[in-house]
Amino acid sequence: MSQKIRLGAFLPGAGQHLAAWRHPEAQVERVFSFDYYKDLAQTAERGLFDAYFLADSLAANFGGPLNSGRCDKGVGFEPVTLFAALATVTKHIGFIATASTTYEEPYQLARKFASLDLISNGRAGWNVVTSAGDAAAKNFGRDQQLDHQERYDRANEFVDVVKKLWDSWEDDAFLRDKETGVYFDPDKVHRPNHAGKHFSVAGPLNAPRPPQGYPVIVQAGQSEPGKELAARTAEVIFTAQQTLEDAQAFYRDVKGRLAKYGRKPDELKIMPGVQPYVAATEAEARAQYETLSKLIHPEAGLALLSALSGGEVDLSHYDLDGPFPDLPRTRGLLSRQQMMADIARKHGFSIRQLYEWVAGARGHWTIVGTPQQIADQLQLWFENEAADGFNIMPPLLPNGLNDFIDLVIPELQRRGLFRTQYEGETLRENLGLPRPGNQFEGRQRASRAA
Amino acid sequence: MSQKIRLGAFLPGAGQHLAAWRHPEAQVERVFSFDYYKDLAQTAERGLFDAYFLADSLAANFGGPLNSGRCDKGVGFEPVTLFAALATVTKHIGFIATASTTYEEPYQLARKFASLDLISNGRAGWNVVTSAGDAAAKNFGRDQQLDHQERYDRANEFVDVVKKLWDSWEDDAFLRDKETGVYFDPDKVHRPNHAGKHFSVAGPLNAPRPPQGYPVIVQAGQSEPGKELAARTAEVIFTAQQTLEDAQAFYRDVKGRLAKYGRKPDELKIMPGVQPYVAATEAEARAQYETLSKLIHPEAGLALLSALSGGEVDLSHYDLDGPFPDLPRTRGLLSRQQMMADIARKHGFSIRQLYEWVAGARGHWTIVGTPQQIADQLQLWFENEAADGFNIMPPLLPNGLNDFIDLVIPELQRRGLFRTQYEGETLRENLGLPRPGNQFEGRQRASRAA
């Protein structure tokens, strides 16, 4: 298999743009309907995307007071149940669901992803997040979130426990010999008996080993502990990068951390987020962008900036068209907060200009142009060690997804940069990732249950 | 709508009988395949069952050492993800998934059931369990389970929190007014702000109010606190009863507890489990039973008795064909354990005879006979205040389910006791249960978010 661009489809509700739902062509009345997501998933599969990606928050996180009612984000389906359902109406596309290491239990998480991987015949991925922000904490018995380092400590151990649980049963543990009455081979079941700083989990898991061995592990942290967690455990990184140079630096940085964990550069695919505005002419593409910007209500814009800083920044007392102020650092999403401040300084943005900029791609790379211009940019990053693929974040759904598939995908295919059919059966195979071995195999005597 | 028998379909893996998987016609090689459950769900829907019911354990609970490998129970799909997938390949049947109040968090549980209810357009039910046994505890950071009363205290509070979360958004909270940019009405969103003995949960939930208001609440406890929890919160009880008199006593007992919670008798449907062995002649039906009994391996039989007592009873040092011994009471499944001892005493069972008896229906009612004989029994219970319906537990799948649908359902229909088509759109409508109102409606000013 020759090396191709990997593509994820990031498809939330009416679209990634904050004001997408207000667009005349947005199908916002369908966003609580399963059929809407069925259409999106089948469309993404038509486009030969590797995976459908869903972000997630453990709070109805509108970023501030609920008084304005102007934001559509944060209320809807739970990703794993939605993907289990979508798996039945698709054949090839993978499903990357976000789930939290801070507020879930490893046993339940391992099990539900094993179940999703079974239901989809090996098309599941887990986006490992630590759920920043106090809003989620307050839904789970805490006044405020754990601090950054502790969240990542816990995340590292959590991923280890989950992998042990997925390895509870060897791939060929189930004999089902009707004659002898032996259902499974007791030498091929392993109790993790994990006892660590954050978790004590005996096991074995009450699910067989997932078809992919492990569902694909995805990570999106940009902080130092986030990058280290990714280098140690992730197979895909979803990252926000603005320029070729920054993306190359990030790519070198993270790929350079793999060797110390005994991993090869190819075992981790780096996929920056991209928000494409594509049309036959650049002017039309730009008009799409402007149309959406004008639909942002100021209250929604401010709530967004607050949400991105973990719900702790209140900008409502500043002049919307004045400069973005210096704010104290919070315990929340440090990397996102820093990015906002950097962007505002770099471009000399007012508060309004900043939220218009953030409202589109939430700090991800935005490309506006013709199919050729967009393909040029993606090719440039792909061929210059800035990206192994991209997570495509259409501003407006379903239009933006259809535009990308109808206009950009054929251009990438003509250039030999993208598949013309799915190569494999599983998400792992399509991404070109190896199926992991079972860490307990060959260690039956030492670790199996008494 | 005239009063009819309600029917649940209890359809685990190869069948409810412990040795079902060894039967020549068992499709045991398919039990980790989604298509197998798709076939079962569509078959149950062909039979016009109200709901597909799945029990659950939070441990690969083979009831003892994993050395023998002789038991097939306890490893497979996670119920909510499986049902989310099955919802897409069915139109009418409900899905009652078991989930634990001891090891889950109310926020996550409320959310995933809301999601299942959305995906299925109002066909979800939640079987509330407290997850007895130390095996589950050890998968969630504890050495042993909470004691019985504490589990039920927690369960009561848990259900209350979940209902508050489901009421976070009023049914008509989402306006989606593109013109004004108002997505939801802030007066119609409510923060539960629950602060209790076991849980602190701010909310609001990040999912809309479920189509059914609340998914149908199901309960199966038989202990004193179990019955009280059911009387206070449940809309369906799944119960194990052996005789008409016992079933009537249980029915009177539980229905009699409703008034003090301001509930009417009809708001709680009592559905004993029934394992039917049905054939054209009684002799053929009896032969089905004997065939399965002979397939039980003694190690599997003993592991089952141990599992039913919470994994704490070891009978392997007793004579299989000697009398069932007196055993110390454990902290585990008190009601089940007591039932085993009572049954053994009543019938003068040896250990082997006891496990043969338990291996079929796990203490539920077993009826062996012709379609007429089985319909007679069900009618007798239904018309004499012993049952509002039944949870049908076929010993062998798919055969036992098909037999019931092809032989018993038509007989019940001829007698006017069972539907000939689904009456409603939702599980709640088919069960004849009212859609609950929102506890926060009309209390906007007092309880909504600041």
GROMACS .gro file of C-alpha atoms in nm, chain A residues 199-364:
model
  166
  199PHE     CA    1  -0.692   0.243   3.972
  200SER     CA    2  -0.735  -0.106   4.112
  201VAL     CA    3  -0.891  -0.336   3.856
  202ALA     CA    4  -0.889  -0.714   3.879
  203GLY     CA    5  -1.047  -0.820   3.550
  204PRO     CA    6  -1.077  -1.013   3.328
  205LEU     CA    7  -1.291  -0.795   3.103
  206ASN     CA    8  -1.641  -0.926   3.033
  207ALA     CA    9  -1.590  -0.879   2.659
  208PRO     CA   10  -1.369  -1.066   2.414
  209ARG     CA   11  -1.055  -0.907   2.274
  210PRO     CA   12  -1.167  -0.641   2.023
  211PRO     CA   13  -1.140  -0.736   1.653
  212GLN     CA   14  -0.864  -0.475   1.612
  213GLY     CA   15  -0.680  -0.598   1.921
  214TYR     CA   16  -0.721  -0.248   2.055
  215PRO     CA   17  -0.951   0.011   1.902
  216VAL     CA   18  -0.731   0.284   1.747
  217ILE     CA   19  -0.600   0.517   2.019
  218VAL     CA   20  -0.635   0.886   1.936
  219GLN     CA   21  -0.518   1.188   2.130
  220ALA     CA   22  -0.552   1.562   2.087
  221GLY     CA   23  -0.358   1.724   2.371
  222GLN     CA   24  -0.107   1.992   2.274
  223SER     CA   25   0.049   2.056   2.614
  224GLU     CA   26   0.375   1.895   2.722
  225PRO     CA   27   0.207   1.609   2.914
  226GLY     CA   28  -0.042   1.579   2.629
  227LYS     CA   29   0.233   1.530   2.373
  228GLU     CA   30   0.407   1.281   2.599
  229LEU     CA   31   0.087   1.081   2.649
  230ALA     CA   32   0.041   1.080   2.272
  231ALA     CA   33   0.398   0.969   2.204
  232ARG     CA   34   0.360   0.686   2.452
  233THR     CA   35   0.011   0.563   2.365
  234ALA     CA   36  -0.154   0.733   2.065
  235GLU     CA   37  -0.175   0.608   1.708
  236VAL     CA   38  -0.343   0.917   1.572
  237ILE     CA   39  -0.301   1.277   1.687
  238PHE     CA   40  -0.563   1.536   1.612
  239THR     CA   41  -0.387   1.871   1.641
  240ALA     CA   42  -0.454   2.241   1.582
  241GLN     CA   43  -0.179   2.401   1.368
  242GLN     CA   44  -0.189   2.733   1.186
  243THR     CA   45   0.118   2.740   0.966
  244LEU     CA   46   0.337   2.495   0.777
  245GLU     CA   47   0.632   2.583   1.000
  246ASP     CA   48   0.439   2.529   1.325
  247ALA     CA   49   0.293   2.205   1.194
  248GLN     CA   50   0.638   2.081   1.092
  249ALA     CA   51   0.779   2.171   1.433
  250PHE     CA   52   0.495   1.985   1.607
  251TYR     CA   53   0.537   1.686   1.373
  252ARG     CA   54   0.913   1.667   1.438
  253ASP     CA   55   0.861   1.717   1.809
  254VAL     CA   56   0.605   1.441   1.859
  255LYS     CA   57   0.756   1.192   1.612
  256GLY     CA   58   1.090   1.251   1.785
  257ARG     CA   59   0.944   1.140   2.117
  258LEU     CA   60   0.842   0.797   1.987
  259ALA     CA   61   1.183   0.626   1.991
  260LYS     CA   62   1.216   0.640   2.367
  261TYR     CA   63   0.896   0.433   2.390
  262GLY     CA   64   1.028   0.181   2.137
  263ARG     CA   65   0.794   0.305   1.868
  264LYS     CA   66   0.855   0.386   1.500
  265PRO     CA   67   0.753   0.721   1.345
  266ASP     CA   68   0.497   0.547   1.123
  267GLU     CA   69   0.306   0.409   1.422
  268LEU     CA   70   0.163   0.752   1.498
  269LYS     CA   71  -0.035   0.942   1.234
  270ILE     CA   72  -0.044   1.318   1.280
  271MET     CA   73  -0.365   1.472   1.149
  272PRO     CA   74  -0.411   1.847   1.190
  273GLY     CA   75  -0.765   1.979   1.182
  274VAL     CA   76  -0.859   2.169   0.865
  275GLN     CA   77  -1.165   2.378   0.798
  276PRO     CA   78  -1.213   2.406   0.422
  277TYR     CA   79  -1.429   2.665   0.248
  278VAL     CA   80  -1.429   2.541  -0.109
  279ALA     CA   81  -1.603   2.663  -0.423
  280ALA     CA   82  -1.538   2.693  -0.797
  281THR     CA   83  -1.388   3.038  -0.743
  282GLU     CA   84  -1.198   3.186  -0.454
  283ALA     CA   85  -1.453   3.467  -0.430
  284GLU     CA   86  -1.738   3.223  -0.382
  285ALA     CA   87  -1.541   3.037  -0.118
  286ARG     CA   88  -1.471   3.362   0.063
  287ALA     CA   89  -1.840   3.452   0.048
  288GLN     CA   90  -1.922   3.127   0.231
  289TYR     CA   91  -1.689   3.232   0.510
  290GLU     CA   92  -1.832   3.582   0.533
  291THR     CA   93  -2.192   3.459   0.535
  292LEU     CA   94  -2.124   3.246   0.841
  293SER     CA   95  -1.922   3.517   1.022
  294LYS     CA   96  -2.212   3.758   0.993
  295LEU     CA   97  -2.445   3.506   1.157
  296ILE     CA   98  -2.253   3.499   1.486
  297HIS     CA   99  -2.447   3.669   1.764
  298PRO     CA  100  -2.208   3.858   1.998
  299GLU     CA  101  -2.338   3.673   2.306
  300ALA     CA  102  -2.262   3.343   2.137
  301GLY     CA  103  -1.919   3.467   2.036
  302LEU     CA  104  -1.828   3.566   2.391
  303ALA     CA  105  -1.964   3.242   2.533
  304LEU     CA  106  -1.741   3.055   2.290
  305LEU     CA  107  -1.426   3.237   2.404
  306SER     CA  108  -1.522   3.164   2.762
  307ALA     CA  109  -1.587   2.795   2.688
  308LEU     CA  110  -1.251   2.757   2.518
  309SER     CA  111  -1.081   2.880   2.833
  310GLY     CA  112  -1.258   2.624   3.051
  311GLY     CA  113  -1.552   2.848   3.133
  312GLU     CA  114  -1.342   3.075   3.349
  313VAL     CA  115  -1.293   3.385   3.135
  314ASP     CA  116  -1.560   3.655   3.132
  315LEU     CA  117  -1.513   3.909   2.856
  316SER     CA  118  -1.859   4.061   2.873
  317HIS     CA  119  -1.738   4.377   3.046
  318TYR     CA  120  -1.486   4.463   2.776
  319ASP     CA  121  -1.548   4.659   2.456
  320LEU     CA  122  -1.626   4.411   2.177
  321ASP     CA  123  -1.433   4.616   1.927
  322GLY     CA  124  -1.148   4.699   2.159
  323PRO     CA  125  -0.827   4.499   2.188
  324PHE     CA  126  -0.826   4.149   2.337
  325PRO     CA  127  -0.717   4.203   2.700
  326ASP     CA  128  -0.440   4.032   2.893
  327LEU     CA  129  -0.605   3.775   3.119
  328PRO     CA  130  -0.473   3.573   3.409
  329ARG     CA  131  -0.387   3.213   3.326
  330THR     CA  132  -0.644   2.967   3.456
  331ARG     CA  133  -0.605   2.606   3.555
  332GLY     CA  134  -0.813   2.506   3.253
  333LEU     CA  135  -0.720   2.451   2.896
  334LEU     CA  136  -0.380   2.611   2.912
  335SER     CA  137  -0.276   2.540   2.556
  336ARG     CA  138  -0.600   2.668   2.404
  337GLN     CA  139  -0.595   2.980   2.617
  338GLN     CA  140  -0.238   3.057   2.523
  339MET     CA  141  -0.323   3.005   2.159
  340MET     CA  142  -0.609   3.257   2.177
  341ALA     CA  143  -0.387   3.519   2.332
  342ASP     CA  144  -0.112   3.456   2.077
  343ILE     CA  145  -0.351   3.480   1.784
  344ALA     CA  146  -0.508   3.801   1.910
  345ARG     CA  147  -0.166   3.959   1.956
  346LYS     CA  148  -0.033   3.835   1.623
  347HIS     CA  149  -0.325   3.964   1.417
  348GLY     CA  150  -0.406   4.263   1.638
  349PHE     CA  151  -0.758   4.121   1.679
  350SER     CA  152  -1.037   4.289   1.869
  351ILE     CA  153  -1.254   4.065   2.085
  352ARG     CA  154  -1.509   4.045   1.802
  353GLN     CA  155  -1.245   3.964   1.544
  354LEU     CA  156  -1.105   3.696   1.770
  355TYR     CA  157  -1.436   3.521   1.820
  356GLU     CA  158  -1.512   3.543   1.448
  357TRP     CA  159  -1.181   3.378   1.383
  358VAL     CA  160  -1.231   3.114   1.655
  359ALA     CA  161  -1.598   3.055   1.567
  360GLY     CA  162  -1.505   2.887   1.243
  361ALA     CA  163  -1.243   2.627   1.315
  362ARG     CA  164  -1.185   2.671   1.693
  363GLY     CA  165  -0.820   2.743   1.634
  364HIS     CA  166  -0.773   2.484   1.362
   0.00000   0.00000   0.00000
